[in-house]
Coordinates of C-alpha atoms in Angstrom, one line a residue:
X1 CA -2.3 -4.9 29.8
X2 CA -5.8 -5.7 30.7
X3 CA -8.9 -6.3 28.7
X4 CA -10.5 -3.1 29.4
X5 CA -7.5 -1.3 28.5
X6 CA -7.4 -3.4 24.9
X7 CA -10.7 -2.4 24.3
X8 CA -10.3 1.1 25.1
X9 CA -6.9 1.4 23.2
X10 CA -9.3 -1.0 20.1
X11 CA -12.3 1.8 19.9
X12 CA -9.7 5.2 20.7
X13 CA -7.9 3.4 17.7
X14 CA -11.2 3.4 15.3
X15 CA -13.4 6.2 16.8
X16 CA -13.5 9.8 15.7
X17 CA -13.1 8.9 11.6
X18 CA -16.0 10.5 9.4
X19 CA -19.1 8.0 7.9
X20 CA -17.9 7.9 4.5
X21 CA -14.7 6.8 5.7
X22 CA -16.3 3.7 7.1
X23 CA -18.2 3.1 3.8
X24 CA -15.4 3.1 1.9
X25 CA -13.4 0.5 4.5
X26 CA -16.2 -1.7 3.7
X27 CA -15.8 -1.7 0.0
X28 CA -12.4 -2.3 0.5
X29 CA -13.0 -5.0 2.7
X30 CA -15.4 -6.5 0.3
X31 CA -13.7 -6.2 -2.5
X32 CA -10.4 -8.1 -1.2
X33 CA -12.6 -10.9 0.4
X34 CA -13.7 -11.7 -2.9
X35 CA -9.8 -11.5 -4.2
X36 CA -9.8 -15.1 -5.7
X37 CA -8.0 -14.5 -8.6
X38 CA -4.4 -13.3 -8.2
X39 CA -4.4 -16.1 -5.3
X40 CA -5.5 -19.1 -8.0
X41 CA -4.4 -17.3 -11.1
X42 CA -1.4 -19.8 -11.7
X43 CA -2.7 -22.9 -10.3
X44 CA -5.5 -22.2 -13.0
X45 CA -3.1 -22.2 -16.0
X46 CA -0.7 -25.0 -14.9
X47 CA -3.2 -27.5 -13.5
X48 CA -6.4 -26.4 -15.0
X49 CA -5.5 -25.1 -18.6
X50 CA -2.3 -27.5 -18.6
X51 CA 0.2 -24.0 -19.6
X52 CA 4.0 -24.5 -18.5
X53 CA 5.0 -22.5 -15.3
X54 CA 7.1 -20.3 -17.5
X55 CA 3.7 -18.9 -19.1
X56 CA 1.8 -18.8 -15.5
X57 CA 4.8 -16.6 -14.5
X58 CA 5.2 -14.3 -17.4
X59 CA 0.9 -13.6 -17.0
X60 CA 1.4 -13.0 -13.0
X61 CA 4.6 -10.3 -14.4
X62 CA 2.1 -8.7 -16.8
X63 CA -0.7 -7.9 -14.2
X64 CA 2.2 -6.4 -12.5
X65 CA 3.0 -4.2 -15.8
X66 CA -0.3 -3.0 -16.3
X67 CA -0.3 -1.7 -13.0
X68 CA 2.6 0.2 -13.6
X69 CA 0.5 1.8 -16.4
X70 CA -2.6 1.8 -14.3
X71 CA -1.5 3.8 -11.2
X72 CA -0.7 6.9 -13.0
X73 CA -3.7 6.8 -15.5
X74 CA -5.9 6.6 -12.1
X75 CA -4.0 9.6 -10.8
X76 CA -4.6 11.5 -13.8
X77 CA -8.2 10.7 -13.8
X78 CA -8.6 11.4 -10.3
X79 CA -8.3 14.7 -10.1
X80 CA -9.6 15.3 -13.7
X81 CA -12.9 13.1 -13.0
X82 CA -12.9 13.2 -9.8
X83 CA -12.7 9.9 -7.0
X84 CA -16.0 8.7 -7.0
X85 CA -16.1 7.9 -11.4
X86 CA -12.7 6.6 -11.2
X87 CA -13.1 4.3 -8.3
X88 CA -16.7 2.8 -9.9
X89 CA -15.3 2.8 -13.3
X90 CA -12.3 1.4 -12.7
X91 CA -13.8 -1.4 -10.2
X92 CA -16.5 -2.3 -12.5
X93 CA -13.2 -2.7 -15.2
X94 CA -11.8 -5.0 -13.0
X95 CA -15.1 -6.7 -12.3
X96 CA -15.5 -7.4 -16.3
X97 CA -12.2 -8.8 -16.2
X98 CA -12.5 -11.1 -13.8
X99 CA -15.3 -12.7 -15.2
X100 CA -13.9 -12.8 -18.3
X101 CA -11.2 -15.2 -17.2
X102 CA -13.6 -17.8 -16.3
X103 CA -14.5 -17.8 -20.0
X104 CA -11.6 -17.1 -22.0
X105 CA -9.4 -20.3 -23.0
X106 CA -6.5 -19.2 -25.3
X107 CA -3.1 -18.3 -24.1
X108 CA -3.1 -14.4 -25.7
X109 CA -6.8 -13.6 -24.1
X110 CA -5.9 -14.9 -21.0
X111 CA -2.4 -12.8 -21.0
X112 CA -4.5 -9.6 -22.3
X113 CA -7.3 -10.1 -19.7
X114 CA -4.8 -10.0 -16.7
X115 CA -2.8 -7.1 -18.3
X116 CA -6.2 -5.1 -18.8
X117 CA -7.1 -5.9 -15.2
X118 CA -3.7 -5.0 -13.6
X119 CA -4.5 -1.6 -15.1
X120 CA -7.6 -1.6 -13.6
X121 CA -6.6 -2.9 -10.1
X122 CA -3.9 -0.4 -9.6
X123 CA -5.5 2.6 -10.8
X124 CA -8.4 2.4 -8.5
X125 CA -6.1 2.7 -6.0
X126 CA -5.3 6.5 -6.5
X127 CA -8.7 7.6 -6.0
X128 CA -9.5 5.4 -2.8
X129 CA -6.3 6.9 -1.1
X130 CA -7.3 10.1 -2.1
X131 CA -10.6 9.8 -0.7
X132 CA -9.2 9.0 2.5
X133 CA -7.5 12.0 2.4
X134 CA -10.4 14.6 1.2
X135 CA -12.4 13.2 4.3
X136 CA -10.7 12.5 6.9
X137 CA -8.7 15.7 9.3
X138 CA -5.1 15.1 8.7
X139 CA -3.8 14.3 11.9
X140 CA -5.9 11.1 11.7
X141 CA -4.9 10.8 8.0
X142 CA -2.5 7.8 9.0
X143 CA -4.3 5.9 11.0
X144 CA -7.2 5.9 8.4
X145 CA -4.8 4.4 6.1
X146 CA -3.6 1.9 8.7
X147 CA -7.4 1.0 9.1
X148 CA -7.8 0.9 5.3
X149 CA -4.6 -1.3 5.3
X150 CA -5.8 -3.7 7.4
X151 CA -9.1 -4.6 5.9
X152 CA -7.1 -5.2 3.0
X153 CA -5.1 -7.5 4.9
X154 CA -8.0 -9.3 6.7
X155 CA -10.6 -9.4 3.2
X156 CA -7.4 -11.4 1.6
X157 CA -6.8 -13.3 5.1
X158 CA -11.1 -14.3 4.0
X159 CA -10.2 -15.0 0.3
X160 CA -7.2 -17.4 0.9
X161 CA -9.1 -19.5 3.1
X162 CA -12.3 -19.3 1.5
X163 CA -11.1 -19.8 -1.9
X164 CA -8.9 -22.8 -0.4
X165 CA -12.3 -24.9 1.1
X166 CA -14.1 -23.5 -2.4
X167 CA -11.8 -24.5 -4.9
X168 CA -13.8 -28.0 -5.2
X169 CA -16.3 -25.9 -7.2
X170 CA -13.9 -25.0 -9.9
X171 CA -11.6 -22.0 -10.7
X172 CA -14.3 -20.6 -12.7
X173 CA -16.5 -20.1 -10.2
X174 CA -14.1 -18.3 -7.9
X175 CA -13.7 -16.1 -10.7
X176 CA -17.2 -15.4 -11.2
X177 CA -17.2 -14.6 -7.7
X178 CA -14.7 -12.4 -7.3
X179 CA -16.3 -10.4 -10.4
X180 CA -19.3 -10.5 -8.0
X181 CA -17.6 -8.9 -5.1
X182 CA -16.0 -6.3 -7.2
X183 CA -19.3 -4.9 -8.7
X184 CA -20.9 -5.2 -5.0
X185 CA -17.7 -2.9 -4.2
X186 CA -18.6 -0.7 -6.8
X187 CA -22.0 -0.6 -6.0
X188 CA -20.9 0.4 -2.6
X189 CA -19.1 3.5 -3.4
X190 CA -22.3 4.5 -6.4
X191 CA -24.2 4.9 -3.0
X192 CA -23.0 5.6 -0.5
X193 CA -19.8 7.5 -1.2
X194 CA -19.9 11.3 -1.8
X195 CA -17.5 13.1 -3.8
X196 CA -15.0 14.4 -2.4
X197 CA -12.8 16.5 -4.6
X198 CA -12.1 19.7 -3.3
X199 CA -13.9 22.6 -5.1
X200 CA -12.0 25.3 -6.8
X201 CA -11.1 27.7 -4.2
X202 CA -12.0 31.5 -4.3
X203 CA -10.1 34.4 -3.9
X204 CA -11.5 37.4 -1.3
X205 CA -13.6 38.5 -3.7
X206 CA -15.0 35.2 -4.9
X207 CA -13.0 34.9 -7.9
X208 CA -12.1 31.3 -8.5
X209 CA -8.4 30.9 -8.1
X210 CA -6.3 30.0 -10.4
X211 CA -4.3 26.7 -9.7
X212 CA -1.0 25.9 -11.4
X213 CA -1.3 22.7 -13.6
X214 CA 0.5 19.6 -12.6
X215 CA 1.6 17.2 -15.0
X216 CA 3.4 13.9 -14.3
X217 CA 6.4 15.5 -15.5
X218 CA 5.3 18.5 -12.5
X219 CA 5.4 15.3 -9.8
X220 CA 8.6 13.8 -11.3
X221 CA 9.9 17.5 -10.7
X222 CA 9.2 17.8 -7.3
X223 CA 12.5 16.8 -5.5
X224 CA 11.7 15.8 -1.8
X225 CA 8.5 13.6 -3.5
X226 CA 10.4 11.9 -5.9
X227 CA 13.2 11.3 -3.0
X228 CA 9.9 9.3 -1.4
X229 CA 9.1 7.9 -4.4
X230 CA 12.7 6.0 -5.0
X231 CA 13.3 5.4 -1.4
X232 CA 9.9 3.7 -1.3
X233 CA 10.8 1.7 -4.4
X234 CA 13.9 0.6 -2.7
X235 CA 11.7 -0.8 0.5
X236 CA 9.5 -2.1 -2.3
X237 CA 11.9 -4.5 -3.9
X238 CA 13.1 -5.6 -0.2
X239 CA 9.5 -6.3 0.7
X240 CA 8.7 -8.1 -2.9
X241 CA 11.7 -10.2 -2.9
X242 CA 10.7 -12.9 -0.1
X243 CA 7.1 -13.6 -2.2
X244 CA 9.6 -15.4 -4.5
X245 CA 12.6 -15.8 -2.6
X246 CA 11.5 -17.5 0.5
X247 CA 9.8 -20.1 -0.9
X248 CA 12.8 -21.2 -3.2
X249 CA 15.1 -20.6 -0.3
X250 CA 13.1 -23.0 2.0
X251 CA 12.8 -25.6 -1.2
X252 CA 16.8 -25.2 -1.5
X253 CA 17.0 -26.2 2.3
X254 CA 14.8 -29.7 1.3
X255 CA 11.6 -28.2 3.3
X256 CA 8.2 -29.0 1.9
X257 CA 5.4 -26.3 -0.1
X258 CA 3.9 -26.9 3.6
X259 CA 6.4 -25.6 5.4
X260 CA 6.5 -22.4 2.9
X261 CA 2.8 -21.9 3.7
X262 CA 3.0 -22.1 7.4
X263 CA 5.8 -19.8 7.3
X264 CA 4.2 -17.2 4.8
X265 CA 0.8 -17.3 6.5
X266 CA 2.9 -15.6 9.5
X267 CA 2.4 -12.3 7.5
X268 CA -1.6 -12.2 7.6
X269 CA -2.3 -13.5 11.2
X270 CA 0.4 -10.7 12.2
X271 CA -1.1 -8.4 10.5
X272 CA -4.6 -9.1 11.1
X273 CA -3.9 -9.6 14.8
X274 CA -1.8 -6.7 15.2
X275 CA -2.0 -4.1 12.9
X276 CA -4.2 -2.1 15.2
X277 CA -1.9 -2.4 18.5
X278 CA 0.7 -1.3 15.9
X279 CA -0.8 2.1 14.8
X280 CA -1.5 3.0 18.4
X281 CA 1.9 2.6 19.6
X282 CA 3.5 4.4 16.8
X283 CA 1.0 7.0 16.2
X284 CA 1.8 11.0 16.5
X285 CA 5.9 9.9 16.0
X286 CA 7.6 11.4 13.7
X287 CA 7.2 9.9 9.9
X288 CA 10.9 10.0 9.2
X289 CA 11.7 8.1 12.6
X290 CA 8.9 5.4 11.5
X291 CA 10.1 5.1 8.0
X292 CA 13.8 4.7 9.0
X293 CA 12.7 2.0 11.8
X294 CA 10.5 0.4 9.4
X295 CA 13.2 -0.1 6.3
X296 CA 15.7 -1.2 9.1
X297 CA 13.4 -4.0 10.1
X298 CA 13.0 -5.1 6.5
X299 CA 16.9 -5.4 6.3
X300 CA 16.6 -7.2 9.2
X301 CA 14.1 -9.6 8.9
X302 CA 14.6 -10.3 5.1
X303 CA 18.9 -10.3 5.6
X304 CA 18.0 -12.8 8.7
X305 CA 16.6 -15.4 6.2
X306 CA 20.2 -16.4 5.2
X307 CA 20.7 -17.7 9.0
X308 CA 17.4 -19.0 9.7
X309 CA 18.8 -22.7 8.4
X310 CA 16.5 -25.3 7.9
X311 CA 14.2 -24.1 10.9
X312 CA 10.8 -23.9 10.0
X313 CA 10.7 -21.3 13.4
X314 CA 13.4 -19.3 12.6
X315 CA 11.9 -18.5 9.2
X316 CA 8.6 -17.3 10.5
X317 CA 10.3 -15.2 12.7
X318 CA 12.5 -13.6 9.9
X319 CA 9.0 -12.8 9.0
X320 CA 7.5 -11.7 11.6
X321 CA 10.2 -8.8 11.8
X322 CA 10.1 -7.4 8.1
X323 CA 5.7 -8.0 8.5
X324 CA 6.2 -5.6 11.6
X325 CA 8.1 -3.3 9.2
X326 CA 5.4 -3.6 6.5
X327 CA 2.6 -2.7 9.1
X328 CA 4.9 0.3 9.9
X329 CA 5.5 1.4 6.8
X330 CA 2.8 2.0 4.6
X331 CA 0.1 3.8 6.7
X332 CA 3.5 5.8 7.0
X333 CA 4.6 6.3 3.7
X334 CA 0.8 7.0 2.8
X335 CA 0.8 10.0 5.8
X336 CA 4.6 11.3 4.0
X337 CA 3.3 11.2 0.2
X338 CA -0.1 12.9 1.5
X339 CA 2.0 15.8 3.3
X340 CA 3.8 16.7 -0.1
X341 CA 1.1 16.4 -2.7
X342 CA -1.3 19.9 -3.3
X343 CA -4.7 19.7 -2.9
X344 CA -5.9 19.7 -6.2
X345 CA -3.5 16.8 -7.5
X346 CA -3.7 14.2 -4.5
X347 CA -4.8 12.1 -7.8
X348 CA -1.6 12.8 -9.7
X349 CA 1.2 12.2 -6.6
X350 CA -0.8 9.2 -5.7
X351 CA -0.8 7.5 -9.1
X352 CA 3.6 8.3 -9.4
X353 CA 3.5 6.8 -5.5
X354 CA 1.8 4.1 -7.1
X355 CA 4.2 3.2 -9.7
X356 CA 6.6 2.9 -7.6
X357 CA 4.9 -0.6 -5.8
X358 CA 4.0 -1.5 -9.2
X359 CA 7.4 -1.3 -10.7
X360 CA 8.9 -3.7 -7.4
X361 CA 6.5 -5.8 -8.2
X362 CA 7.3 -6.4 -11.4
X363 CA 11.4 -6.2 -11.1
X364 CA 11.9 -8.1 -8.3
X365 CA 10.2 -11.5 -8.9
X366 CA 11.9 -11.7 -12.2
X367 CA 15.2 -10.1 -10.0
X368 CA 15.0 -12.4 -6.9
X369 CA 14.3 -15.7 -9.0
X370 CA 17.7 -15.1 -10.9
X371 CA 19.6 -14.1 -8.1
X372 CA 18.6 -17.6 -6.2
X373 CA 19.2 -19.5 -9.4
X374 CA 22.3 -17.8 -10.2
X375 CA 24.5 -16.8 -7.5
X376 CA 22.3 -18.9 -4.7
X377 CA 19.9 -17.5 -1.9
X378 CA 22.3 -15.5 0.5
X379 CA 23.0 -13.4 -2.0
X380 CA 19.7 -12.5 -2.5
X381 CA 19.2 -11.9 1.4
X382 CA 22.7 -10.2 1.5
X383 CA 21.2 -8.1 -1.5
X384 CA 18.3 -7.0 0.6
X385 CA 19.8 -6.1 3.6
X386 CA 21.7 -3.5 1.8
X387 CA 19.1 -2.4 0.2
X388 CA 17.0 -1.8 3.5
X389 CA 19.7 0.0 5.4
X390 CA 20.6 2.4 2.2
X391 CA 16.7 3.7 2.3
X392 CA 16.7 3.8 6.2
X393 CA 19.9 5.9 5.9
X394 CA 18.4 8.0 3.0
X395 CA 15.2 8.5 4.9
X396 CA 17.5 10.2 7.9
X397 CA 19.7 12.0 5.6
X398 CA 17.7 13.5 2.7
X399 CA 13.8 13.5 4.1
X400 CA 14.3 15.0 7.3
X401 CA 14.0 18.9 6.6
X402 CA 11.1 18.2 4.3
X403 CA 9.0 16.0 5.8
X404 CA 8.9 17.3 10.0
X405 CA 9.3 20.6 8.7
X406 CA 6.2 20.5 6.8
X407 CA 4.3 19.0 9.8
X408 CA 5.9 21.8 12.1
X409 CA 4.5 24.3 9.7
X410 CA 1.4 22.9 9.4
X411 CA 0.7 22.6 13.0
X412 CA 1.9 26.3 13.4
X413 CA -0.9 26.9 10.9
X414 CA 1.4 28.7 8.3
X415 CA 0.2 26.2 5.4
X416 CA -2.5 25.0 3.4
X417 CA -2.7 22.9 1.0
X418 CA 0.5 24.0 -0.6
X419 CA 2.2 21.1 -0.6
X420 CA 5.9 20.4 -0.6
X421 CA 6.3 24.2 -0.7
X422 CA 6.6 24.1 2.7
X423 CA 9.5 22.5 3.5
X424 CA 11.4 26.1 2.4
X425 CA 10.3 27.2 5.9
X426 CA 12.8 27.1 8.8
X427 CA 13.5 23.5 10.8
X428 CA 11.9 23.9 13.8
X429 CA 11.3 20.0 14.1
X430 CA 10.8 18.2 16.8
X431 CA 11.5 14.3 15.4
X432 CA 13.7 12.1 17.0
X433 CA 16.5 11.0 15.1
X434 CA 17.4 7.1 14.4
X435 CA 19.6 7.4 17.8
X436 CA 17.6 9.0 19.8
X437 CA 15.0 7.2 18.8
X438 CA 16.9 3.7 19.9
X439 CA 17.8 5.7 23.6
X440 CA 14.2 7.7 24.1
X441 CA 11.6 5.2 22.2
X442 CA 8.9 5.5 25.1
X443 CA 8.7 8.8 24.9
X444 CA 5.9 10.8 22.8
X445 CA 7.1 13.1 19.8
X446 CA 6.2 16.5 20.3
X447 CA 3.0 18.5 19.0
X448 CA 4.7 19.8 15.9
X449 CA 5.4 16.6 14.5
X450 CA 1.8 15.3 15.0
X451 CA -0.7 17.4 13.8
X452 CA -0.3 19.3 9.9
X453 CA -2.9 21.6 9.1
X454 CA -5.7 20.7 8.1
X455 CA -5.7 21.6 4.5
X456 CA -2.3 19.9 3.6
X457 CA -2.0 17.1 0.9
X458 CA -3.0 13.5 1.5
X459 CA -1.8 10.8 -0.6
X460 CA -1.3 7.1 -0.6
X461 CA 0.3 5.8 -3.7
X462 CA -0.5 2.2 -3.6
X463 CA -1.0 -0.2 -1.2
X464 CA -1.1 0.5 -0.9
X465 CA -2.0 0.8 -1.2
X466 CA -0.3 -0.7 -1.7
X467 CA 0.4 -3.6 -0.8
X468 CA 2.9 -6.7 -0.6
X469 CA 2.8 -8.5 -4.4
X470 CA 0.3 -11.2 -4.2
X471 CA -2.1 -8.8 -1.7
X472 CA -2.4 -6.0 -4.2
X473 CA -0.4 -6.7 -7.0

């Protein structure tokens, strides 16, 4: 491939998305760029404030539980406030918190401060995810979210190698920092961020229409969404597991904390290098294909780790496969959860999505440590691969008819902003399945798995924003 062809297949990848879109990459990139403290939390309290590792553990778990709480009080709010409120509110929360830890001293402040700002953290995210999805045209709704991913990726790429050359000026001071970066995020979306909830619609004769309420128990009710929901929990765990895993894996083969870091710093240059190529080769294919593929190469890569030896190589390459799968997966799963959440509670579906990455987090560190002290490593590894191949095959089996049927009725233009209601329709779908996929993977899915209509649902729970553990958290 030549460089002009690189740079065209660079700007098709990131042209066409609206301003506000662009705005709100920023934030996001400016806000994870000043991500110190996640990255330094525990060398603060074992090093700096002298705690045991047991503590600096148990304070890393409870950022993860407040995020569990966090993701589905930002949905709530999202929708009831709307996404501009939320997001400042919530990132000036976060802000206050981070600044707090550079003051507070005492074991039950510090372990209150990181709970409050897991909450915080993790329900900004509904509202930034839904924003995506109010602005930009659906059939560029996942590449958005791929763009969105990766200046996650890259601002935390920033902060773990400036926070590494800065650390001579104290812990403190990153923290103060980081509480900068998060207001100048916040200040970002006061500005230049409209809102974008959508307005009540109107019947014929202009009578606001009457929407039917959605509760969390409504989400929790909704079948093929909370199918997504578990089978992204399952991926969740498999992708959680290494952050605590591979390190005592690598330790248990007699290789050094260096050799970890080499190996886990894999992930970001991948990601930062790639995720772009990435999203253009698997763009406009269809979402259950790509969430199959992308659960089968976590199995892969994370069940590969119990062959990889004592070779520094073949553990980076164990990662490179399950990072491919990550950069698959959740610009994916953001485009799935956004085709079956209504209009008027993309808040609500993203906040449940949410929980889901917030719950692995917090099961599987405590999970995976036990496993590797208990019954040893491959079993940990063996544990994943399962896990991986049981959502690929539930992905195939039980989110097929809802998921390209919804995108075949939206591109017919039979929908709007209905939701998973759509999936009652006929099949019609065009997707390749797992095999044909393996024997046809060149070839372009068709138009009806590509394009929804317009007005469907766009959600991200997450990551995602999710996110891996010590990205998002």
């Amino acid at each position: 491939m030549s460089i002009d062809s690189l740079r065209r297949s660079a700007s098709a990848t990131v042209s066409g998305l609206p301003q506000g879109f662009w705005w709100l990459w920023l934030s996001t990139l400016v806000n994870r760029t000043g991500a110190f403290v996640l990255t330094f939390l525990s060398l603060y309290l074992t090093v700096e404030l002298g705690h045991s590792a047991w503590f600096a553990g148990l304070v890393v778990a409870l950022h993860g539980l407040g995020g569990v709480a966090g993701s589905p009080l930002g949905g709530a709010l999202t929708d009831r406030w709307g996404r501009r409120p939320t997001m400042v509110t919530m990132h000036l929360a976060a802000a206050a918190s981070a600044a707090a830890l550079a003051v507070v001293t005492s074991a039950w402040a510090i372990a209150t401060v990181v709970l409050l700002m897991g909450v915080a953290m993790q329900a900004v995210r509904p509202s930034i995810n839904a924003t995506i999805a109010d602005m930009v045209p659906a059939h560029d709704v996942r590449r958005a979210y791929a763009l969105n991913y990766w200046a996650l990726n890259l601002g935390f790429a920033i902060a773990s190698i400036g926070g590494g050359a800065a650390i001579f000026l104290g812990y403190r001071t990153l923290f103060v920092v980081d509480a900068v970066a998060t207001t100048l995020c916040a200040v970002i979306v006061f500005l230049r961020l409209p809102e974008t909830r959508p307005e009540a619609r109107t019947d014929k004769a202009g009578q606001p229409v009457v929407e039917a309420k959605v509760s969390m128990l409504t989400v929790l009710r909704d079948a093929p969404f909370r199918t997504l929901v578990l089978l992204n929990l399952f991926v969740c765990l498999v992708f959680t597991a290494p952050w605590i895993g591979l390190p005592l894996t690598m330790a248990d083969k007699g290789l050094s904390p260096s050799s970890y870091g080499v190996v886990i710093a894999v992930n970001g240059i991948v990601i930062v290098g790639f995720q772009l190529l990435v999203n253009k080769v698997t763009d406009k294919r269809s979402p259950v294909l790509l969430l199959t593929l992308s659960s089968l190469l976590f199995a892969l890569g994370t069940g590969a780790t119990a062959l990889a030896g004592s070779s520094v190589v073949a553990f980076a390459a164990t990662v490179v496969v399950w990072t491919v799968g990550e950069m698959i997966h959740v610009p994916t799963n953001a485009a799935a959860t956004a085709r079956l959440a209504p209009e008027h509670a993309r808040g609500r579906y993203q906040g449940v999505m949410g929980m889901s990455w917030a719950v692995a987090g917090f099961v599987a560190p405590i999970g995976a440590g036990a496993i590797v002290g208990g019954p040893g490593p491959n079993v940990l590894w063996a544990a994943t691969f399962a896990i991986g191949v049981l959502a690929a095959v539930g992905y195939t089996v039980r989110l097929r008819k809802a998921l390209d049927d919804d995108i075949d009725r939206g591109a017919e233009g039979g929908i709007a902003s209905e939701g998973h209601g759509a999936v009652e329709g006929g099949s019609g779908s065009e997707g390749h399945g797992v095999v044909e996929a393996v024997l046809d993977s060149g070839v372009e899915a068709g138009p009806g798995v590509v394009e929804p209509a317009e007005g469907l649902g766009e959600d991200l729970g997450d990551i995602g924003s999710a996110g891996k553990a010590p990205v998002t958290a």
